């Protein structure tokens, strides 16, 4: 049994924020959960999938976020509570349906949890989902600690049913991927029944067709719901004030920034000077509650991440209230007191708050800081990210890079989102030249591929992972096929959504809960689009390069090369070596070899070490995954593999 | 306000476990967190997952306290203890979070960054690293946990050996019984004996 459902009410657990969110959804009695994997959100669905059998849930990894929201919405329409989960980018993908769903309204509780990634710790942007709540007019909650992450999700379902609207609960990396004590609540009985009523009066949200027209009427209802939410939030226990009754500075904050702010006040020993107003209901703001607190001080500091969302909402209220509460001085992102980009942390808040309070704060002595900085400068060489030892992508990009060099026409690769995005950097021989949203590699390539008439004569490639292929590459490839774009799409199929931890996708024979399901064959899908398809093992460097050269020379519309090889960390491959590797010191020519130690200087698998003293390469047995690829790289044949 | 009810040297007590992606420091921080939580403390762990499997620097911030509202990120200069799975990572963390008060437990097995493998950067000598780390800490312990783990048959035990070593330093209330109770919940039953052996071997590395 998963520890998520073990333990009685009142017991404490060390839960990751994502586990707390999953537990909150279980305590709310959900029946359905759907999402698309993306760091930092993935563990929510994963944990729910693990308990799906014993809690009688339907849990799926949907093909993309828009579909995930549609699947969850169907459950709500049929009277079942449902949760939908994604990372911040996913909300962009889902936004088309999201806008309609906000208009049509919901039936049983429906909660959307986007996990934002301020600072882009594992993203290629730090976009925010909070603005979507305002944009599509649905209530927004932001948990300020781990316990609240659980409580808020549970409450969000009640709120959703009270207002008959989707509710958004926004998490961030430092809640989702951090852990803290959480006290368990009760798990309700399971066994809800689904039934979709659709033959009532058209304007009856609970019995008629689910639709967002007549638009003006429905839009008015939607705005009334938001107003009702503001009314309910006046009394919300998730909005708290902590500090003296007449602080010098009122700090207003939300989410994980609540924790940084408390820490900052403690570090500055400013408990008697600063009051912290933590908002858990950040859209719509409850106006009277905020007014009462704005009256407490004339100096306001707003701390949040990433964009000044709360800051703007508070300022609008303050402007409306100016005749009664007077003029306030605001500090925050707009005046630069708090950095406008990147993740917050206690130190960034300390800096801003110290400035507002006129305090000088030194974390450590100048001499220690200087000494530590120098030692780290000389002693800790930068660690660039790299593909794992034994990663099939290193081999794939080695071949792509070499094929493009041999071709001599300045070909380039349109990148995509996944582990293989790393190929922007030296670790993938800097092969990717564009990088945007999931599926955009193929979409952008499709555009480049139509520019022949304008003289574009360079080979155009795109890369895609297997999960990405289903998520958003299929429509882009259909576009390329239909219009005859002259491109080569390389599908880097490592049989799982590796970047986020091996969630299954439609190409695999299991679903989120481990049940057997139909696998869709990428090769046949491409063929059905009328596209020429080849398949190779990327570890076979020679065959892969030959296939690539042929495909990029063909000038008849799109073609596809599937490079299929298991991810080095996949449960099937992890820890299992195919080869024992060793380097024959007498053969290794080191700096004198073909291209001046090709293996370590250019190929750069972390499983290899350059022995400065002996001037030969070595295999690091702790790190090498035994894939055998470096044996094909060495021009001298010094690296030898022996099948295990 | 501070934790007279605890055996901690400070409240909050701030620990950083650092290493390179793939070394499993997330597991180590969970284990330590659960061992300390079993003693009635509030735990906060902040983890950086992004580079977790891709050779980048990975850090877990682990805090134990009687407070229940700690930030998952430790403020600059406020670490009390650094456990480093790789020596250059200890220096990287000391730069931001160290102070004259900090204790360091450091595994000496190097993992070469890509820039070192390719020859663009130099990896420092072990003795030089020890000198820097000692100079930047109150007390520093150095050990070869990876080698000991390989003697046991699998580098995967490095983390547990370090936890055992940590218990022998006496900086935290971590006894063998609590370890046994906690690891029993975290690993399958046939793995418990090997984990206990790793814990004991770690202890010996400090005690001998
Ligand atoms: S192992 Fe081969 S490629 Fe590497 S340095 Fe030696 S001869 Fe050159
Ligand atoms: S066999 Fe070679 S390429 Fe493969 S992981 Fe080991 S060192 Fe790296």
PDB file of N, CA, C and O in Angstrom, chain A residues 395-463:
ATOM      1  N   UNK A 395      24.629   9.758 -28.409  1.00  0.00           N
ATOM      2  CA  UNK A 395      24.966   9.051 -29.647  1.00  0.00           C
ATOM      3  C   UNK A 395      24.192   9.646 -30.821  1.00  0.00           C
ATOM      4  O   UNK A 395      24.758   9.890 -31.893  1.00  0.00           O
ATOM      5  N   UNK A 396      22.903   9.928 -30.622  1.00  0.00           N
ATOM      6  CA  UNK A 396      22.079  10.479 -31.705  1.00  0.00           C
ATOM      7  C   UNK A 396      22.627  11.820 -32.187  1.00  0.00           C
ATOM      8  O   UNK A 396      22.759  12.060 -33.384  1.00  0.00           O
ATOM      9  N   UNK A 397      22.954  12.694 -31.227  1.00  0.00           N
ATOM     10  CA  UNK A 397      23.432  14.017 -31.638  1.00  0.00           C
ATOM     11  C   UNK A 397      24.833  13.953 -32.231  1.00  0.00           C
ATOM     12  O   UNK A 397      25.199  14.768 -33.079  1.00  0.00           O
ATOM     13  N   UNK A 398      25.614  12.992 -31.788  1.00  0.00           N
ATOM     14  CA  UNK A 398      26.927  12.776 -32.401  1.00  0.00           C
ATOM     15  C   UNK A 398      26.723  12.489 -33.896  1.00  0.00           C
ATOM     16  O   UNK A 398      27.385  13.075 -34.751  1.00  0.00           O
ATOM     17  N   UNK A 399      25.770  11.628 -34.187  1.00  0.00           N
ATOM     18  CA  UNK A 399      25.515  11.264 -35.588  1.00  0.00           C
ATOM     19  C   UNK A 399      24.909  12.424 -36.372  1.00  0.00           C
ATOM     20  O   UNK A 399      25.290  12.686 -37.508  1.00  0.00           O
ATOM     21  N   UNK A 400      23.950  13.110 -35.769  1.00  0.00           N
ATOM     22  CA  UNK A 400      23.307  14.240 -36.461  1.00  0.00           C
ATOM     23  C   UNK A 400      24.349  15.310 -36.772  1.00  0.00           C
ATOM     24  O   UNK A 400      24.455  15.816 -37.889  1.00  0.00           O
ATOM     25  N   UNK A 401      25.149  15.609 -35.734  1.00  0.00           N
ATOM     26  CA  UNK A 401      26.188  16.625 -35.887  1.00  0.00           C
ATOM     27  C   UNK A 401      27.155  16.230 -37.013  1.00  0.00           C
ATOM     28  O   UNK A 401      27.464  17.035 -37.893  1.00  0.00           O
ATOM     29  N   UNK A 402      27.615  14.987 -36.987  1.00  0.00           N
ATOM     30  CA  UNK A 402      28.579  14.538 -37.995  1.00  0.00           C
ATOM     31  C   UNK A 402      27.962  14.516 -39.392  1.00  0.00           C
ATOM     32  O   UNK A 402      28.601  14.915 -40.360  1.00  0.00           O
ATOM     33  N   UNK A 403      26.708  14.080 -39.486  1.00  0.00           N
ATOM     34  CA  UNK A 403      26.063  14.024 -40.799  1.00  0.00           C
ATOM     35  C   UNK A 403      25.935  15.432 -41.377  1.00  0.00           C
ATOM     36  O   UNK A 403      26.200  15.657 -42.565  1.00  0.00           O
ATOM     37  N   UNK A 404      25.573  16.399 -40.538  1.00  0.00           N
ATOM     38  CA  UNK A 404      25.420  17.766 -41.035  1.00  0.00           C
ATOM     39  C   UNK A 404      26.756  18.350 -41.470  1.00  0.00           C
ATOM     40  O   UNK A 404      26.831  19.107 -42.444  1.00  0.00           O
ATOM     41  N   UNK A 405      27.826  17.978 -40.748  1.00  0.00           N
ATOM     42  CA  UNK A 405      29.162  18.458 -41.139  1.00  0.00           C
ATOM     43  C   UNK A 405      29.571  17.864 -42.484  1.00  0.00           C
ATOM     44  O   UNK A 405      30.102  18.556 -43.338  1.00  0.00           O
ATOM     45  N   UNK A 406      29.278  16.557 -42.657  1.00  0.00           N
ATOM     46  CA  UNK A 406      29.657  15.888 -43.900  1.00  0.00           C
ATOM     47  C   UNK A 406      28.889  16.458 -45.079  1.00  0.00           C
ATOM     48  O   UNK A 406      29.394  16.534 -46.191  1.00  0.00           O
ATOM     49  N   UNK A 407      27.651  16.868 -44.818  1.00  0.00           N
ATOM     50  CA  UNK A 407      26.783  17.355 -45.882  1.00  0.00           C
ATOM     51  C   UNK A 407      27.213  18.727 -46.426  1.00  0.00           C
ATOM     52  O   UNK A 407      26.931  19.063 -47.580  1.00  0.00           O
ATOM     53  N   UNK A 408      27.910  19.514 -45.569  1.00  0.00           N
ATOM     54  CA  UNK A 408      28.497  20.791 -46.026  1.00  0.00           C
ATOM     55  C   UNK A 408      27.521  21.881 -46.430  1.00  0.00           C
ATOM     56  O   UNK A 408      27.945  22.864 -47.023  1.00  0.00           O
ATOM     57  N   UNK A 409      26.227  21.722 -46.204  1.00  0.00           N
ATOM     58  CA  UNK A 409      25.324  22.783 -46.676  1.00  0.00           C
ATOM     59  C   UNK A 409      24.797  23.661 -45.546  1.00  0.00           C
ATOM     60  O   UNK A 409      23.770  24.308 -45.691  1.00  0.00           O
ATOM     61  N   UNK A 410      25.467  23.618 -44.380  1.00  0.00           N
ATOM     62  CA  UNK A 410      25.024  24.457 -43.262  1.00  0.00           C
ATOM     63  C   UNK A 410      23.624  24.080 -42.795  1.00  0.00           C
ATOM     64  O   UNK A 410      22.791  24.950 -42.509  1.00  0.00           O
ATOM     65  N   UNK A 411      23.371  22.773 -42.762  1.00  0.00           N
ATOM     66  CA  UNK A 411      22.082  22.324 -42.250  1.00  0.00           C
ATOM     67  C   UNK A 411      21.958  22.629 -40.770  1.00  0.00           C
ATOM     68  O   UNK A 411      22.958  22.900 -40.093  1.00  0.00           O
ATOM     69  N   UNK A 412      20.750  22.595 -40.268  1.00  0.00           N
ATOM     70  CA  UNK A 412      20.527  22.919 -38.847  1.00  0.00           C
ATOM     71  C   UNK A 412      19.340  22.131 -38.309  1.00  0.00           C
ATOM     72  O   UNK A 412      18.544  21.582 -39.071  1.00  0.00           O
ATOM     73  N   UNK A 413      19.252  22.081 -36.976  1.00  0.00           N
ATOM     74  CA  UNK A 413      18.200  21.303 -36.319  1.00  0.00           C
ATOM     75  C   UNK A 413      17.314  22.226 -35.503  1.00  0.00           C
ATOM     76  O   UNK A 413      17.808  23.040 -34.721  1.00  0.00           O
ATOM     77  N   UNK A 414      16.003  22.105 -35.690  1.00  0.00           N
ATOM     78  CA  UNK A 414      15.046  22.828 -34.860  1.00  0.00           C
ATOM     79  C   UNK A 414      14.773  21.971 -33.628  1.00  0.00           C
ATOM     80  O   UNK A 414      14.341  20.828 -33.739  1.00  0.00           O
ATOM     81  N   UNK A 415      15.044  22.531 -32.458  1.00  0.00           N
ATOM     82  CA  UNK A 415      14.998  21.756 -31.218  1.00  0.00           C
ATOM     83  C   UNK A 415      13.605  21.644 -30.652  1.00  0.00           C
ATOM     84  O   UNK A 415      12.644  22.219 -31.171  1.00  0.00           O
ATOM     85  N   UNK A 416      13.510  20.878 -29.576  1.00  0.00           N
ATOM     86  CA  UNK A 416      12.220  20.691 -28.931  1.00  0.00           C
ATOM     87  C   UNK A 416      12.430  20.430 -27.445  1.00  0.00           C
ATOM     88  O   UNK A 416      13.556  20.360 -26.971  1.00  0.00           O
ATOM     89  N   UNK A 417      11.307  20.264 -26.715  1.00  0.00           N
ATOM     90  CA  UNK A 417      11.387  20.195 -25.258  1.00  0.00           C
ATOM     91  C   UNK A 417      11.498  18.759 -24.784  1.00  0.00           C
ATOM     92  O   UNK A 417      10.666  17.919 -25.104  1.00  0.00           O
ATOM     93  N   UNK A 418      12.512  18.502 -23.998  1.00  0.00           N
ATOM     94  CA  UNK A 418      12.773  17.173 -23.450  1.00  0.00           C
ATOM     95  C   UNK A 418      14.215  17.152 -22.994  1.00  0.00           C
ATOM     96  O   UNK A 418      14.900  18.174 -23.082  1.00  0.00           O
ATOM     97  N   UNK A 419      14.697  16.000 -22.526  1.00  0.00           N
ATOM     98  CA  UNK A 419      16.117  15.911 -22.155  1.00  0.00           C
ATOM     99  C   UNK A 419      16.982  16.430 -23.283  1.00  0.00           C
ATOM    100  O   UNK A 419      18.005  17.067 -23.081  1.00  0.00           O
ATOM    101  N   UNK A 420      16.545  16.124 -24.509  1.00  0.00           N
ATOM    102  CA  UNK A 420      17.377  16.438 -25.670  1.00  0.00           C
ATOM    103  C   UNK A 420      17.490  17.933 -25.950  1.00  0.00           C
ATOM    104  O   UNK A 420      18.249  18.339 -26.819  1.00  0.00           O
ATOM    105  N   UNK A 421      16.759  18.773 -25.188  1.00  0.00           N
ATOM    106  CA  UNK A 421      16.967  20.225 -25.295  1.00  0.00           C
ATOM    107  C   UNK A 421      18.405  20.577 -24.909  1.00  0.00           C
ATOM    108  O   UNK A 421      18.925  21.616 -25.309  1.00  0.00           O
ATOM    109  N   UNK A 422      19.035  19.700 -24.104  1.00  0.00           N
ATOM    110  CA  UNK A 422      20.423  19.934 -23.691  1.00  0.00           C
ATOM    111  C   UNK A 422      21.364  20.044 -24.881  1.00  0.00           C
ATOM    112  O   UNK A 422      22.472  20.544 -24.747  1.00  0.00           O
ATOM    113  N   UNK A 423      20.928  19.540 -26.027  1.00  0.00           N
ATOM    114  CA  UNK A 423      21.795  19.580 -27.205  1.00  0.00           C
ATOM    115  C   UNK A 423      21.971  20.998 -27.741  1.00  0.00           C
ATOM    116  O   UNK A 423      22.675  21.224 -28.716  1.00  0.00           O
ATOM    117  N   UNK A 424      21.348  21.993 -27.097  1.00  0.00           N
ATOM    118  CA  UNK A 424      21.677  23.390 -27.366  1.00  0.00           C
ATOM    119  C   UNK A 424      23.125  23.655 -26.943  1.00  0.00           C
ATOM    120  O   UNK A 424      23.758  24.576 -27.413  1.00  0.00           O
ATOM    121  N   UNK A 425      23.588  22.854 -25.944  1.00  0.00           N
ATOM    122  CA  UNK A 425      24.861  23.138 -25.266  1.00  0.00           C
ATOM    123  C   UNK A 425      25.937  22.176 -25.772  1.00  0.00           C
ATOM    124  O   UNK A 425      25.657  21.269 -26.538  1.00  0.00           O
ATOM    125  N   UNK A 426      27.168  22.379 -25.301  1.00  0.00           N
ATOM    126  CA  UNK A 426      28.283  21.566 -25.807  1.00  0.00           C
ATOM    127  C   UNK A 426      28.032  20.061 -25.683  1.00  0.00           C
ATOM    128  O   UNK A 426      28.524  19.269 -26.480  1.00  0.00           O
ATOM    129  N   UNK A 427      27.252  19.666 -24.700  1.00  0.00           N
ATOM    130  CA  UNK A 427      27.034  18.253 -24.461  1.00  0.00           C
ATOM    131  C   UNK A 427      26.359  17.556 -25.651  1.00  0.00           C
ATOM    132  O   UNK A 427      26.505  16.368 -25.847  1.00  0.00           O
ATOM    133  N   UNK A 428      25.629  18.311 -26.459  1.00  0.00           N
ATOM    134  CA  UNK A 428      25.017  17.747 -27.668  1.00  0.00           C
ATOM    135  C   UNK A 428      25.632  18.387 -28.904  1.00  0.00           C
ATOM    136  O   UNK A 428      24.999  18.469 -29.952  1.00  0.00           O
ATOM    137  N   UNK A 429      26.872  18.845 -28.727  1.00  0.00           N
ATOM    138  CA  UNK A 429      27.654  19.398 -29.842  1.00  0.00           C
ATOM    139  C   UNK A 429      26.962  20.623 -30.443  1.00  0.00           C
ATOM    140  O   UNK A 429      27.097  20.922 -31.619  1.00  0.00           O
ATOM    141  N   UNK A 430      26.185  21.314 -29.605  1.00  0.00           N
ATOM    142  CA  UNK A 430      25.505  22.565 -29.997  1.00  0.00           C
ATOM    143  C   UNK A 430      24.751  22.410 -31.309  1.00  0.00           C
ATOM    144  O   UNK A 430      24.828  23.240 -32.212  1.00  0.00           O
ATOM    145  N   UNK A 431      23.992  21.330 -31.386  1.00  0.00           N
ATOM    146  CA  UNK A 431      23.333  20.975 -32.636  1.00  0.00           C
ATOM    147  C   UNK A 431      21.998  21.690 -32.822  1.00  0.00           C
ATOM    148  O   UNK A 431      21.550  21.891 -33.941  1.00  0.00           O
ATOM    149  N   UNK A 432      21.320  22.043 -31.722  1.00  0.00           N
ATOM    150  CA  UNK A 432      20.002  22.668 -31.848  1.00  0.00           C
ATOM    151  C   UNK A 432      20.126  24.175 -32.058  1.00  0.00           C
ATOM    152  O   UNK A 432      20.890  24.826 -31.361  1.00  0.00           O
ATOM    153  N   UNK A 433      19.362  24.678 -32.982  1.00  0.00           N
ATOM    154  CA  UNK A 433      19.466  26.105 -33.293  1.00  0.00           C
ATOM    155  C   UNK A 433      18.186  26.884 -33.029  1.00  0.00           C
ATOM    156  O   UNK A 433      18.180  28.113 -33.121  1.00  0.00           O
ATOM    157  N   UNK A 434      17.079  26.213 -32.777  1.00  0.00           N
ATOM    158  CA  UNK A 434      15.882  26.904 -32.286  1.00  0.00           C
ATOM    159  C   UNK A 434      15.327  26.054 -31.159  1.00  0.00           C
ATOM    160  O   UNK A 434      15.524  24.842 -31.133  1.00  0.00           O
ATOM    161  N   UNK A 435      14.650  26.673 -30.207  1.00  0.00           N
ATOM    162  CA  UNK A 435      14.058  25.918 -29.090  1.00  0.00           C
ATOM    163  C   UNK A 435      12.898  26.712 -28.513  1.00  0.00           C
ATOM    164  O   UNK A 435      13.093  27.806 -28.009  1.00  0.00           O
ATOM    165  N   UNK A 436      11.688  26.173 -28.641  1.00  0.00           N
ATOM    166  CA  UNK A 436      10.513  26.865 -28.112  1.00  0.00           C
ATOM    167  C   UNK A 436       9.621  25.906 -27.349  1.00  0.00           C
ATOM    168  O   UNK A 436      10.092  25.190 -26.484  1.00  0.00           O
ATOM    169  N   UNK A 437       8.331  25.839 -27.692  1.00  0.00           N
ATOM    170  CA  UNK A 437       7.398  25.003 -26.944  1.00  0.00           C
ATOM    171  C   UNK A 437       7.453  23.553 -27.426  1.00  0.00           C
ATOM    172  O   UNK A 437       8.104  23.245 -28.429  1.00  0.00           O
ATOM    173  N   UNK A 438       6.748  22.672 -26.718  1.00  0.00           N
ATOM    174  CA  UNK A 438       6.694  21.277 -27.151  1.00  0.00           C
ATOM    175  C   UNK A 438       6.092  21.188 -28.546  1.00  0.00           C
ATOM    176  O   UNK A 438       5.054  21.784 -28.817  1.00  0.00           O
ATOM    177  N   UNK A 439       6.736  20.449 -29.403  1.00  0.00           N
ATOM    178  CA  UNK A 439       6.244  20.275 -30.763  1.00  0.00           C
ATOM    179  C   UNK A 439       6.672  21.375 -31.718  1.00  0.00           C
ATOM    180  O   UNK A 439       6.539  21.241 -32.933  1.00  0.00           O
ATOM    181  N   UNK A 440       7.192  22.464 -31.181  1.00  0.00           N
ATOM    182  CA  UNK A 440       7.541  23.602 -32.044  1.00  0.00           C
ATOM    183  C   UNK A 440       8.712  23.302 -32.952  1.00  0.00           C
ATOM    184  O   UNK A 440       8.863  23.951 -33.994  1.00  0.00           O
ATOM    185  N   UNK A 441       9.554  22.355 -32.566  1.00  0.00           N
ATOM    186  CA  UNK A 441      10.676  21.998 -33.438  1.00  0.00           C
ATOM    187  C   UNK A 441      10.160  21.605 -34.811  1.00  0.00           C
ATOM    188  O   UNK A 441      10.598  22.137 -35.843  1.00  0.00           O
ATOM    189  N   UNK A 442       9.202  20.703 -34.835  1.00  0.00           N
ATOM    190  CA  UNK A 442       8.662  20.231 -36.114  1.00  0.00           C
ATOM    191  C   UNK A 442       7.841  21.329 -36.792  1.00  0.00           C
ATOM    192  O   UNK A 442       7.903  21.496 -38.009  1.00  0.00           O
ATOM    193  N   UNK A 443       7.094  22.096 -36.002  1.00  0.00           N
ATOM    194  CA  UNK A 443       6.293  23.180 -36.582  1.00  0.00           C
ATOM    195  C   UNK A 443       7.166  24.247 -37.227  1.00  0.00           C
ATOM    196  O   UNK A 443       6.918  24.682 -38.357  1.00  0.00           O
ATOM    197  N   UNK A 444       8.218  24.645 -36.523  1.00  0.00           N
ATOM    198  CA  UNK A 444       9.118  25.668 -37.065  1.00  0.00           C
ATOM    199  C   UNK A 444       9.838  25.103 -38.292  1.00  0.00           C
ATOM    200  O   UNK A 444       9.967  25.781 -39.327  1.00  0.00           O
ATOM    201  N   UNK A 445      10.266  23.840 -38.194  1.00  0.00           N
ATOM    202  CA  UNK A 445      10.938  23.206 -39.340  1.00  0.00           C
ATOM    203  C   UNK A 445       9.998  23.180 -40.545  1.00  0.00           C
ATOM    204  O   UNK A 445      10.413  23.434 -41.683  1.00  0.00           O
ATOM    205  N   UNK A 446       8.731  22.889 -40.284  1.00  0.00           N
ATOM    206  CA  UNK A 446       7.752  22.863 -41.367  1.00  0.00           C
ATOM    207  C   UNK A 446       7.728  24.204 -42.095  1.00  0.00           C
ATOM    208  O   UNK A 446       7.630  24.262 -43.320  1.00  0.00           O
ATOM    209  N   UNK A 447       7.883  25.284 -41.351  1.00  0.00           N
ATOM    210  CA  UNK A 447       7.951  26.613 -41.959  1.00  0.00           C
ATOM    211  C   UNK A 447       9.234  26.796 -42.756  1.00  0.00           C
ATOM    212  O   UNK A 447       9.201  27.219 -43.923  1.00  0.00           O
ATOM    213  N   UNK A 448      10.378  26.458 -42.125  1.00  0.00           N
ATOM    214  CA  UNK A 448      11.660  26.555 -42.847  1.00  0.00           C
ATOM    215  C   UNK A 448      11.602  25.728 -44.144  1.00  0.00           C
ATOM    216  O   UNK A 448      12.135  26.124 -45.175  1.00  0.00           O
ATOM    217  N   UNK A 449      10.948  24.572 -44.032  1.00  0.00           N
ATOM    218  CA  UNK A 449      10.916  23.634 -45.150  1.00  0.00           C
ATOM    219  C   UNK A 449      10.160  24.163 -46.365  1.00  0.00           C
ATOM    220  O   UNK A 449      10.220  23.573 -47.445  1.00  0.00           O
ATOM    221  N   UNK A 450       9.413  25.257 -46.192  1.00  0.00           N
ATOM    222  CA  UNK A 450       8.652  25.827 -47.305  1.00  0.00           C
ATOM    223  C   UNK A 450       9.406  26.994 -47.952  1.00  0.00           C
ATOM    224  O   UNK A 450       8.869  27.671 -48.823  1.00  0.00           O
ATOM    225  N   UNK A 451      10.623  27.248 -47.504  1.00  0.00           N
ATOM    226  CA  UNK A 451      11.306  28.464 -47.954  1.00  0.00           C
ATOM    227  C   UNK A 451      12.248  28.227 -49.130  1.00  0.00           C
ATOM    228  O   UNK A 451      13.062  29.085 -49.445  1.00  0.00           O
ATOM    229  N   UNK A 452      12.117  27.062 -49.769  1.00  0.00           N
ATOM    230  CA  UNK A 452      12.949  26.769 -50.938  1.00  0.00           C
ATOM    231  C   UNK A 452      12.831  27.859 -51.993  1.00  0.00           C
ATOM    232  O   UNK A 452      13.807  28.340 -52.543  1.00  0.00           O
ATOM    233  N   UNK A 453      11.578  28.251 -52.235  1.00  0.00           N
ATOM    234  CA  UNK A 453      11.309  29.273 -53.265  1.00  0.00           C
ATOM    235  C   UNK A 453      12.035  30.573 -52.983  1.00  0.00           C
ATOM    236  O   UNK A 453      12.228  31.393 -53.860  1.00  0.00           O
ATOM    237  N   UNK A 454      12.364  30.766 -51.722  1.00  0.00           N
ATOM    238  CA  UNK A 454      13.050  32.003 -51.353  1.00  0.00           C
ATOM    239  C   UNK A 454      14.552  31.767 -51.225  1.00  0.00           C
ATOM    240  O   UNK A 454      15.256  32.535 -50.598  1.00  0.00           O
ATOM    241  N   UNK A 455      14.977  30.640 -51.735  1.00  0.00           N
ATOM    242  CA  UNK A 455      16.412  30.386 -51.802  1.00  0.00           C
ATOM    243  C   UNK A 455      17.008  29.639 -50.615  1.00  0.00           C
ATOM    244  O   UNK A 455      18.211  29.460 -50.540  1.00  0.00           O
ATOM    245  N   UNK A 456      16.173  29.215 -49.664  1.00  0.00           N
ATOM    246  CA  UNK A 456      16.731  28.481 -48.521  1.00  0.00           C
ATOM    247  C   UNK A 456      17.109  27.074 -48.976  1.00  0.00           C
ATOM    248  O   UNK A 456      16.245  26.277 -49.297  1.00  0.00           O
ATOM    249  N   UNK A 457      18.398  26.824 -48.963  1.00  0.00           N
ATOM    250  CA  UNK A 457      18.898  25.590 -49.539  1.00  0.00           C
ATOM    251  C   UNK A 457      19.527  24.691 -48.468  1.00  0.00           C
ATOM    252  O   UNK A 457      20.099  23.656 -48.760  1.00  0.00           O
ATOM    253  N   UNK A 458      19.432  25.109 -47.189  1.00  0.00           N
ATOM    254  CA  UNK A 458      20.077  24.342 -46.127  1.00  0.00           C
ATOM    255  C   UNK A 458      19.183  23.175 -45.717  1.00  0.00           C
ATOM    256  O   UNK A 458      17.961  23.318 -45.691  1.00  0.00           O
ATOM    257  N   UNK A 459      19.776  22.025 -45.398  1.00  0.00           N
ATOM    258  CA  UNK A 459      18.970  20.944 -44.848  1.00  0.00           C
ATOM    259  C   UNK A 459      18.300  21.387 -43.543  1.00  0.00           C
ATOM    260  O   UNK A 459      18.936  22.030 -42.708  1.00  0.00           O
ATOM    261  N   UNK A 460      17.022  21.055 -43.413  1.00  0.00           N
ATOM    262  CA  UNK A 460      16.267  21.430 -42.217  1.00  0.00           C
ATOM    263  C   UNK A 460      15.871  20.160 -41.470  1.00  0.00           C
ATOM    264  O   UNK A 460      15.216  19.284 -42.030  1.00  0.00           O
ATOM    265  N   UNK A 461      16.289  20.072 -40.213  1.00  0.00           N
ATOM    266  CA  UNK A 461      15.927  18.921 -39.388  1.00  0.00           C
ATOM    267  C   UNK A 461      15.135  19.389 -38.180  1.00  0.00           C
ATOM    268  O   UNK A 461      15.235  20.544 -37.767  1.00  0.00           O
ATOM    269  N   UNK A 462      14.371  18.472 -37.631  1.00  0.00           N
ATOM    270  CA  UNK A 462      13.713  18.742 -36.350  1.00  0.00           C
ATOM    271  C   UNK A 462      13.918  17.508 -35.493  1.00  0.00           C
ATOM    272  O   UNK A 462      14.024  16.401 -36.010  1.00  0.00           O
ATOM    273  N   UNK A 463      13.986  17.692 -34.168  1.00  0.00           N
ATOM    274  CA  UNK A 463      14.012  16.531 -33.279  1.00  0.00           C
ATOM    275  C   UNK A 463      12.752  16.524 -32.426  1.00  0.00           C
ATOM    276  O   UNK A 463      12.153  17.562 -32.159  1.00  0.00           O
TER     277      UNK A 463
END
